[in-house]
XYZ file of C-alpha atoms in Angstrom:
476
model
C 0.000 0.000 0.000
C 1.715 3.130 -0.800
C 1.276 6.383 0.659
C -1.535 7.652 -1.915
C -3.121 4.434 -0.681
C -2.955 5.556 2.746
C -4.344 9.137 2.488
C -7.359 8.030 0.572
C -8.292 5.315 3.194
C -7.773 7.971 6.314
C -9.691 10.332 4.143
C -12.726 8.151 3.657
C -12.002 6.916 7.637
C -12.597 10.540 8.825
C -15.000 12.000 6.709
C -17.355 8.495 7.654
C -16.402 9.722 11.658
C -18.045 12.587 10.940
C -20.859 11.600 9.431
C -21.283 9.097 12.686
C -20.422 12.508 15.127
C -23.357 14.614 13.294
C -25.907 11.272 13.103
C -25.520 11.743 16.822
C -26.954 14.917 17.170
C -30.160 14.026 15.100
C -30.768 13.187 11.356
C -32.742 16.362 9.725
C -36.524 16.368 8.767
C -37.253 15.682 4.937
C -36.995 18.660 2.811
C -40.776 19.979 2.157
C -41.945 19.011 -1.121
C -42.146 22.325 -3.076
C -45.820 23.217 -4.818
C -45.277 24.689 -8.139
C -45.977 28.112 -8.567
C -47.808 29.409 -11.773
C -48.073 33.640 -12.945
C -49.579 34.915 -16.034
C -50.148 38.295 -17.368
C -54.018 37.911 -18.814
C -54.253 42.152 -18.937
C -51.694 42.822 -21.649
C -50.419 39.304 -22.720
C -47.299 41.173 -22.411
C -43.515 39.884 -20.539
C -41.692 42.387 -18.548
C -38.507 41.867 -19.164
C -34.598 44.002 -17.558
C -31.089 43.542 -17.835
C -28.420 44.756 -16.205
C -24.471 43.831 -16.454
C -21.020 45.034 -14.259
C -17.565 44.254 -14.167
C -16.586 42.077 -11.520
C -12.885 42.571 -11.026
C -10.954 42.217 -7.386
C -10.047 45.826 -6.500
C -6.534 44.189 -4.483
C -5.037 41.743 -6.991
C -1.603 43.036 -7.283
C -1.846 43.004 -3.333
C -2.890 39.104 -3.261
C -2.815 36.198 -4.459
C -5.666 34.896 -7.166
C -5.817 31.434 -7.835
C -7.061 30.471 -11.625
C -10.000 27.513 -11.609
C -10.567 24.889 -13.335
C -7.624 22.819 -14.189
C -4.167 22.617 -12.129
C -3.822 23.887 -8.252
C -2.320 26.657 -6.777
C -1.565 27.918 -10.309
C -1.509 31.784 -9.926
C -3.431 34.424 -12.057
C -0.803 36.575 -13.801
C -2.777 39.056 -15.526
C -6.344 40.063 -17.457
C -7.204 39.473 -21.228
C -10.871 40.341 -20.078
C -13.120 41.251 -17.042
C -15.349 39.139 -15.427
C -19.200 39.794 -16.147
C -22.039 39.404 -13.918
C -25.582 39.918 -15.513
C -29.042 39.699 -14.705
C -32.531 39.420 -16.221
C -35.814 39.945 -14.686
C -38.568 38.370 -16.578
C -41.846 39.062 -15.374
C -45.595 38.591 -16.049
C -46.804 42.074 -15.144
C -48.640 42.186 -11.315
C -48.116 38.940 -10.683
C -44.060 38.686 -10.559
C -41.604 37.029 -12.107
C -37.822 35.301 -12.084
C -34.413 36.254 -12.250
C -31.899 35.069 -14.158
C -28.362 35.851 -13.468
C -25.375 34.591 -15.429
C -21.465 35.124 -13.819
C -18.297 34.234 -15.489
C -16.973 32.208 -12.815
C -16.409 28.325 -12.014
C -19.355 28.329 -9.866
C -20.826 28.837 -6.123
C -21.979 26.564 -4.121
C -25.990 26.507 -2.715
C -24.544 27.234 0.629
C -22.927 30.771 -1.237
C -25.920 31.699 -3.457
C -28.440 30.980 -0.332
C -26.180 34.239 0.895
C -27.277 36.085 -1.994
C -30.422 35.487 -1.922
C -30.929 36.237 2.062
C -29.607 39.972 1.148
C -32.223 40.198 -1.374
C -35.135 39.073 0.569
C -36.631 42.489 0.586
C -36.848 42.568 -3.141
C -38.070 39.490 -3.808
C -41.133 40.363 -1.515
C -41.413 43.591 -3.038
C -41.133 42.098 -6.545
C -43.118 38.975 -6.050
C -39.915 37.591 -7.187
C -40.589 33.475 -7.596
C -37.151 32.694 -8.061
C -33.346 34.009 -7.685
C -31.417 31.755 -10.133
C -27.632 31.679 -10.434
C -26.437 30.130 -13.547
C -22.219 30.262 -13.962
C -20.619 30.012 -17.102
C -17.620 27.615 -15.474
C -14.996 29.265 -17.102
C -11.616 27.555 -16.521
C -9.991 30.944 -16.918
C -11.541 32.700 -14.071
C -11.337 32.604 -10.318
C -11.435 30.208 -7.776
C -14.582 30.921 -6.559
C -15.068 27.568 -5.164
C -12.198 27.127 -3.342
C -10.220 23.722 -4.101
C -8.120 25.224 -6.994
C -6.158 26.691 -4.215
C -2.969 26.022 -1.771
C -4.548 22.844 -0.260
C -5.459 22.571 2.432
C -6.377 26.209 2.777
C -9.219 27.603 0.286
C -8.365 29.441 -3.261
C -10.869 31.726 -2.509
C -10.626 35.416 -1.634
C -12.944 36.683 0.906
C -13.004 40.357 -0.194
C -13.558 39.056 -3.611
C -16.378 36.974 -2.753
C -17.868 39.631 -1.155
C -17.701 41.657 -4.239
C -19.362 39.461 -6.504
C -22.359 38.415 -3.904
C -22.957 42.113 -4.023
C -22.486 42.439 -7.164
C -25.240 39.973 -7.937
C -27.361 42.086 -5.898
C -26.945 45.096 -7.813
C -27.194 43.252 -11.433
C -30.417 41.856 -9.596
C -32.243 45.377 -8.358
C -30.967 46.867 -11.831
C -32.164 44.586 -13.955
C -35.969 44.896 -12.106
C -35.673 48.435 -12.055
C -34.773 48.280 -15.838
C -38.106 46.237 -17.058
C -39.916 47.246 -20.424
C -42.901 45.462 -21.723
C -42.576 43.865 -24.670
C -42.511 40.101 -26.311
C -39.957 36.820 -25.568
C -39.480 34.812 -28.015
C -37.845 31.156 -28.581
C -35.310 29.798 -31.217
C -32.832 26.938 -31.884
C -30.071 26.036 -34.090
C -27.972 23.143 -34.449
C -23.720 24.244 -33.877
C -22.501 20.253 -34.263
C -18.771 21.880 -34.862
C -18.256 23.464 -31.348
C -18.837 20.367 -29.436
C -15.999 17.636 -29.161
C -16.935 14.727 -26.943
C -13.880 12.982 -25.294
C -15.159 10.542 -23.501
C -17.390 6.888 -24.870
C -20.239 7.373 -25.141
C -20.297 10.330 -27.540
C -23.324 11.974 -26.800
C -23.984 15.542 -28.482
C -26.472 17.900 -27.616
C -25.714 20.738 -30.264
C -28.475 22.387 -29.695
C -27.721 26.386 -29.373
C -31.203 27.953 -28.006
C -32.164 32.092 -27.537
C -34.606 33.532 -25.634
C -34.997 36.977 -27.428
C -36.924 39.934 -25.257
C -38.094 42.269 -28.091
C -39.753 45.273 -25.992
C -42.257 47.378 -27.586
C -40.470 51.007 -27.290
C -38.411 49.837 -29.927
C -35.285 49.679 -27.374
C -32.435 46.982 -27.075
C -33.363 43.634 -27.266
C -31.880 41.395 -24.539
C -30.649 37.413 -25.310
C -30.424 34.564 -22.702
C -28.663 31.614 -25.091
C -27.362 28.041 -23.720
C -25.348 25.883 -25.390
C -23.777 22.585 -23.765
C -19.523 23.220 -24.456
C -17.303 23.483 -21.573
C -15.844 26.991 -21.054
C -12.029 25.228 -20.882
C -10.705 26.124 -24.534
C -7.948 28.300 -23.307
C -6.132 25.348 -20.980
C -4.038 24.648 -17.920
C -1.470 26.670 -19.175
C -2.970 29.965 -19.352
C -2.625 32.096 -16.197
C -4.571 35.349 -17.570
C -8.230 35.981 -16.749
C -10.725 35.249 -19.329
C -14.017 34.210 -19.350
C -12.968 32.110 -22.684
C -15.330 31.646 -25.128
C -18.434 33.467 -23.964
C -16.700 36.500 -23.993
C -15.851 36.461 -27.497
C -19.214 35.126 -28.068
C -20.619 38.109 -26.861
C -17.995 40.324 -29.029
C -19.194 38.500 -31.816
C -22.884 39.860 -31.586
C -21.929 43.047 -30.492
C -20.213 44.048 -33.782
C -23.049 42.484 -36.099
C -26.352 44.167 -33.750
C -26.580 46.160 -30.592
C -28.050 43.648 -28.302
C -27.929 42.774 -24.295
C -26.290 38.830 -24.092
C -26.351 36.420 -21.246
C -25.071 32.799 -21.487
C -25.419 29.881 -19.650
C -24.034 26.312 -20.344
C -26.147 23.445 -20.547
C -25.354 19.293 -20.285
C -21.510 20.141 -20.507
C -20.042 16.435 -18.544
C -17.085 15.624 -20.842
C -18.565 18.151 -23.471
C -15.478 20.388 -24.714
C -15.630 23.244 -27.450
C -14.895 22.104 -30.875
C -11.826 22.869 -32.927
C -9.793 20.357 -30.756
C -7.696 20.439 -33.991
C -6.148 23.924 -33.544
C -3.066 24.068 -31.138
C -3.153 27.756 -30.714
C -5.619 27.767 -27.619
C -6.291 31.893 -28.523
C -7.186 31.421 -31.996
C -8.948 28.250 -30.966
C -10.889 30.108 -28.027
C -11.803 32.992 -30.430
C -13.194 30.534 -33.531
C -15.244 28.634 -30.550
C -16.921 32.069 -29.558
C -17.336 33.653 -33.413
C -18.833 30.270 -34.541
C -22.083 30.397 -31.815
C -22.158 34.064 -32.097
C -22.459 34.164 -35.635
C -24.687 30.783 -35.210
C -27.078 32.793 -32.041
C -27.400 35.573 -35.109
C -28.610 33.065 -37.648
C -31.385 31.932 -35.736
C -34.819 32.344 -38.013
C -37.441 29.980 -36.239
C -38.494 31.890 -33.103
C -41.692 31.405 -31.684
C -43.499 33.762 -29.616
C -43.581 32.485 -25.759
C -47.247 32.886 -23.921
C -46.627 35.281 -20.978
C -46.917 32.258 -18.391
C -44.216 31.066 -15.879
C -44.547 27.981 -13.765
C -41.821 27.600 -11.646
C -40.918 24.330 -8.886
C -37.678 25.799 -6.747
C -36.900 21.996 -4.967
C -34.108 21.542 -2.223
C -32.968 18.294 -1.646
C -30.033 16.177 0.030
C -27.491 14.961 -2.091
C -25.397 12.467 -0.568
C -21.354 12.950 -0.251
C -19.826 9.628 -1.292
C -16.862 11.421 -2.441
C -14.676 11.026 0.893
C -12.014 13.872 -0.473
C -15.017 16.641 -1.197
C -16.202 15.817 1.660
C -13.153 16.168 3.350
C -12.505 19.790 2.028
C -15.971 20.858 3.095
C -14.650 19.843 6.179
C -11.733 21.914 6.247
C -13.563 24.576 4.962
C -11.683 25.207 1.893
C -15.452 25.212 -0.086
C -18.942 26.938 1.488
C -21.230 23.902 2.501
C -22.925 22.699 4.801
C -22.847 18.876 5.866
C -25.549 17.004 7.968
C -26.265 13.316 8.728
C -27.968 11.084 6.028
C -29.348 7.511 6.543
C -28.108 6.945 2.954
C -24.783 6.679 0.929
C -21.206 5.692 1.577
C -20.202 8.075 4.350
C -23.111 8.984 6.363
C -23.567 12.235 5.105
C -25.039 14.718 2.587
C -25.518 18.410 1.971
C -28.742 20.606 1.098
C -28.868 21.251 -2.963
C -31.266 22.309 -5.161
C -33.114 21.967 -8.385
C -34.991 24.937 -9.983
C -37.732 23.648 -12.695
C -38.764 26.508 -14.747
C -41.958 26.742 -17.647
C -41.826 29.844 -19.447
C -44.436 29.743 -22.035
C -44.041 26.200 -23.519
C -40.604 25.902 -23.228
C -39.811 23.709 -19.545
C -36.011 25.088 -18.430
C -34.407 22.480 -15.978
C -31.647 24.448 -13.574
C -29.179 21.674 -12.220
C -26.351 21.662 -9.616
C -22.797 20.306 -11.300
C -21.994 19.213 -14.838
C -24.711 16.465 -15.967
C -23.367 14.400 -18.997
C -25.219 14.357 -22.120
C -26.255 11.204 -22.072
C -27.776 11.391 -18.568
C -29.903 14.340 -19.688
C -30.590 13.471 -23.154
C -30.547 9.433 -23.364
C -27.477 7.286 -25.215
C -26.100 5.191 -22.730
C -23.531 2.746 -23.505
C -24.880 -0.953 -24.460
C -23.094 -4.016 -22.195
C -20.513 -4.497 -24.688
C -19.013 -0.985 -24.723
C -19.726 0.517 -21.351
C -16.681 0.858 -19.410
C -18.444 -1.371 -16.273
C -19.838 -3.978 -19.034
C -23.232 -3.563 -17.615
C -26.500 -2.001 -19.735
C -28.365 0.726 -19.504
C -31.177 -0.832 -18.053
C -29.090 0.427 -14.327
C -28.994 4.168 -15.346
C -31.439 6.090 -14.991
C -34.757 7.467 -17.334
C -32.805 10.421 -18.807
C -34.345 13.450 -18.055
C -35.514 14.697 -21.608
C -37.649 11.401 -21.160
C -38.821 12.893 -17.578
C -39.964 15.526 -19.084
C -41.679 14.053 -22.082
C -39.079 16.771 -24.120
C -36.899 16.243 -26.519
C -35.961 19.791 -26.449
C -35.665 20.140 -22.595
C -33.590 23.232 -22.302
C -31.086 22.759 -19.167
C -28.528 25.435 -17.509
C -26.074 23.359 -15.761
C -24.035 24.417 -13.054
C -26.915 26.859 -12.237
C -27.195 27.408 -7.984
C -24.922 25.502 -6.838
C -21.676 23.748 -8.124
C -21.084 19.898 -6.897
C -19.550 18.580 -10.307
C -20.122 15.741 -12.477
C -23.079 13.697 -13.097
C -21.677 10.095 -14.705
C -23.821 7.440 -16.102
C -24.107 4.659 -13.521
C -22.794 1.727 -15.920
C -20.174 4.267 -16.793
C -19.066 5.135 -13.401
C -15.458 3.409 -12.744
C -13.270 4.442 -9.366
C -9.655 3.880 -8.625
C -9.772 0.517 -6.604
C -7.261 1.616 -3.931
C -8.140 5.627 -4.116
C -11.285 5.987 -4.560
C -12.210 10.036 -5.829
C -8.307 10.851 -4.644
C -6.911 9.061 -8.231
C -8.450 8.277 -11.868
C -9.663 4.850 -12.157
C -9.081 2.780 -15.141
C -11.812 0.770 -17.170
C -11.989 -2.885 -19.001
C -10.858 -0.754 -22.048
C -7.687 0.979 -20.064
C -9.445 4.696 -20.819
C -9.120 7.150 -17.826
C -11.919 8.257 -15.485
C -11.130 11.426 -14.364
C -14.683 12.698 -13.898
C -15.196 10.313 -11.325
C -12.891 12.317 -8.539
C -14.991 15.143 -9.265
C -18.394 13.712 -8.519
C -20.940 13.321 -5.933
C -20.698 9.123 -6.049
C -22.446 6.854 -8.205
C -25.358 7.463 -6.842
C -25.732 11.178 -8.064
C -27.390 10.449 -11.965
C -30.263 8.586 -9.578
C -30.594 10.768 -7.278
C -31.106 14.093 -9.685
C -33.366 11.896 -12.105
C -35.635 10.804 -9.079
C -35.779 14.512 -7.974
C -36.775 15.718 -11.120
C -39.470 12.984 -11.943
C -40.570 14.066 -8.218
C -41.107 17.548 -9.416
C -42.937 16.649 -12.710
C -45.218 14.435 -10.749
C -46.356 17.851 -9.496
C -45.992 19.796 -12.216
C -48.514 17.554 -13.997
């Protein structure tokens, strides 16, 4: 047994001590089941619709140290090619409230984090009749460590004074973009981009789907976009130690020279999903082609339909079991924002409060998930026996959730209000045998499962499916 050995067997010894030391103090009551909500505007059939955006930048970065998310640790941001973004939109159905959306540039927050936000907004939301804060992040891999284990282990990458700034700058965005609203129309489109997806990991699954919500408002003003698209905001690599937002910012660039629009972006079913182009070593002009090619694609779009000024919306917390002894461990230490408590279920006795937001605006149904689902989880294509890296079917994975939904064109923002990272097919789900979550396991085909250390357990695909076919039940 060598000393990797060791650490992940203390690791998973401790973290199952503590879930025994909080069992003792009581297990928690079952999360309320959540009633869905449902606003329309019947006076005007009219949305009412804001947007607001700021610069999120740390006002003390040549005075400390930044740590860059997303691929090595402790790797040190050097410098800017572009600012962080943090934008909001309010869409509303007149008198009777609405949603907000925000979108950040970041790797993510955890529930724990945006559950902070939210509490210093409670006054709005009141005021506004304001059915749901939602916090979708981008993920870049050329931002911030806003999570915390990108870091010095075992002390957090995070900056408090930094943090700070972005929570209130998510306020702001958020009081803006109400304060902003214009009545006018939303409307839905699609595209297919297959060339800015690049699967790298059996089964190849691609959901190329690029959708826009389009506000139109009737003073003739800016329109504002909310577009999704499932590609992994990574393009620029380990390497780079500048701050970028990657692709979405020159997404954004993109539409801004060819029409004077507001953009948000959100990512969608992004597990193992990278931008396309995988052939061009220069990561800049790579990053750049990536952002031109679903800018240029987001302009193209010629099918919208008009959206019904109705918004149904199911805001569902639930416990997500910790089998992964190391993330467990660092919520322990602190280095991430969460908080544990005992659970009758999983590996190590414990789990921590998460959340999934459904969302029906017009007849489009939006599904806001915690982490990075794969494709094939979300849209169906498991791996048969004979090529699935466990050798079992699909018949152990679970209904994906397009079927849940009865929609092939279920739109999903991943990574949306809280972060806890990917969501693997059970009969794709392979761990190291000696260090478990600390190491990449290998399969029956020798391929490398690096998702794996960066997941709830194998439990997780289950455990969001059953939550969401829990909602639907209601939404029905």
């Amino acid at each position: 047994m060598d000393i990797a050995d060791l650490a992940a067997s203390a690791v998973k010894k401790i973290t199952k001590g503590k879930g025994k030391r909080l069992a003792k103090k009581g297990y928690p009551e079952d999360l309320p089941k959540v009633q869905p909500v449902k606003i329309s505007n019947k006076k005007d059939d009219k949305f009412d619709v804001g947007f607001a955006m700021k610069e999120t930048m740390p006002d003390d970065f040549d005075s400390k140290t930044y740590y860059i998310a997303g691929h090595k640790m402790a790797q040190k941001m050097t410098g800017f090619h572009d600012p962080v973004t943090i934008s909001a939109m309010w869409i509303g159905c007149g008198d009777e409230g609405g949603v907000m959306m925000v979108c950040a540039d970041i790797i993510g927050l955890t529930n724990f984090e945006v559950s902070i936000i939210r509490a210093s907004l409670e006054d709005f939301s009141s005021k506004a009749k304001c059915k749901a804060i939602n916090v979708c992040c981008s993920h870049s891999h050329a931002g911030f460590d806003t999570v915390g284990y990108w870091g010095k282990l075992p002390k957090t990458g995070k900056v408090d004074t930094y943090m700070q700034k972005i929570f209130k700058t998510v306020k702001e965005v958020c009081l803006e973009a109400y304060d902003n609203r214009k009545k006018g129309d939303l409307y839905v489109g699609t595209t297919h981009v297959p060339d800015a997806q690049y699967d790298k990991r059996p089964p190849v699954v691609l959901h190329d789907t690029l959708t826009r919500i389009r506000f139109v408002p009737d003073d003739g003003s800016k329109e504002t976009w909310l577009l999704n698209y499932a590609a992994h905001p990574n393009t620029l690599g380990g390497s780079n130690t500048l701050c970028s937002a990657d692709y979405p910012y020159f997404l954004r660039q993109t539409i801004y020279k060819e029409k004077d629009v507001n953009v948000l972006y959100g990512i969608g079913a992004i597990g193992a999903v990278d931008p396309g182009f995988p052939d061009i070593e220069d990561r800049w002009k790579r990053v750049e082609l990536q952002g031109e090619t679903l800018g240029k694609a987001a302009l193209s779009i010629d099918n919208d339909e008009k959206m019904k000024p109705e918004i149904t919306v199911v805001q569902q917390p639930f416990y997500y079991y910790a089998d992964n002894a190391v993330l467990a461990f660092l919520a322990m230490l602190k280095v991430m924002s969460s908080k544990l408590v005992p659970a009758k279920k999983g590996d190590l006795g414990i789990a921590l409060v998460s959340e999934m937001t459904y969302m029906k605006i017009g007849s489009q149904q939006i599904l806001l998930m915690p982490g990075e689902v794969f494709p094939e989880v979300a849209y169906g294509g498991y791996d048969s026996a004979e090529d699935s890296a466990t050798g079992r079917g699909p018949e152990i994975d679970p209904t994906p959730l397009a079927d849940i939904a009865g929609d092939k064109n279920l739109l999903i923002f991943g990574v949306t209000n809280d972060m806890t990272g990917y969501v693997v097919a059970p009969n794709d789900f392979i761990l190291h045998k000696t260090q478990p979550y600390l190491s990449s396991g290998r399969d029956r085909f020798d391929r490398n499962h690096y998702h794996e250390t960066n997941s709830m357990g194998y439990s997780a695909a289950q455990t969001l499916t059953d939550v969401f076919a829990d909602i639907m039940k209601r939404v029905k």
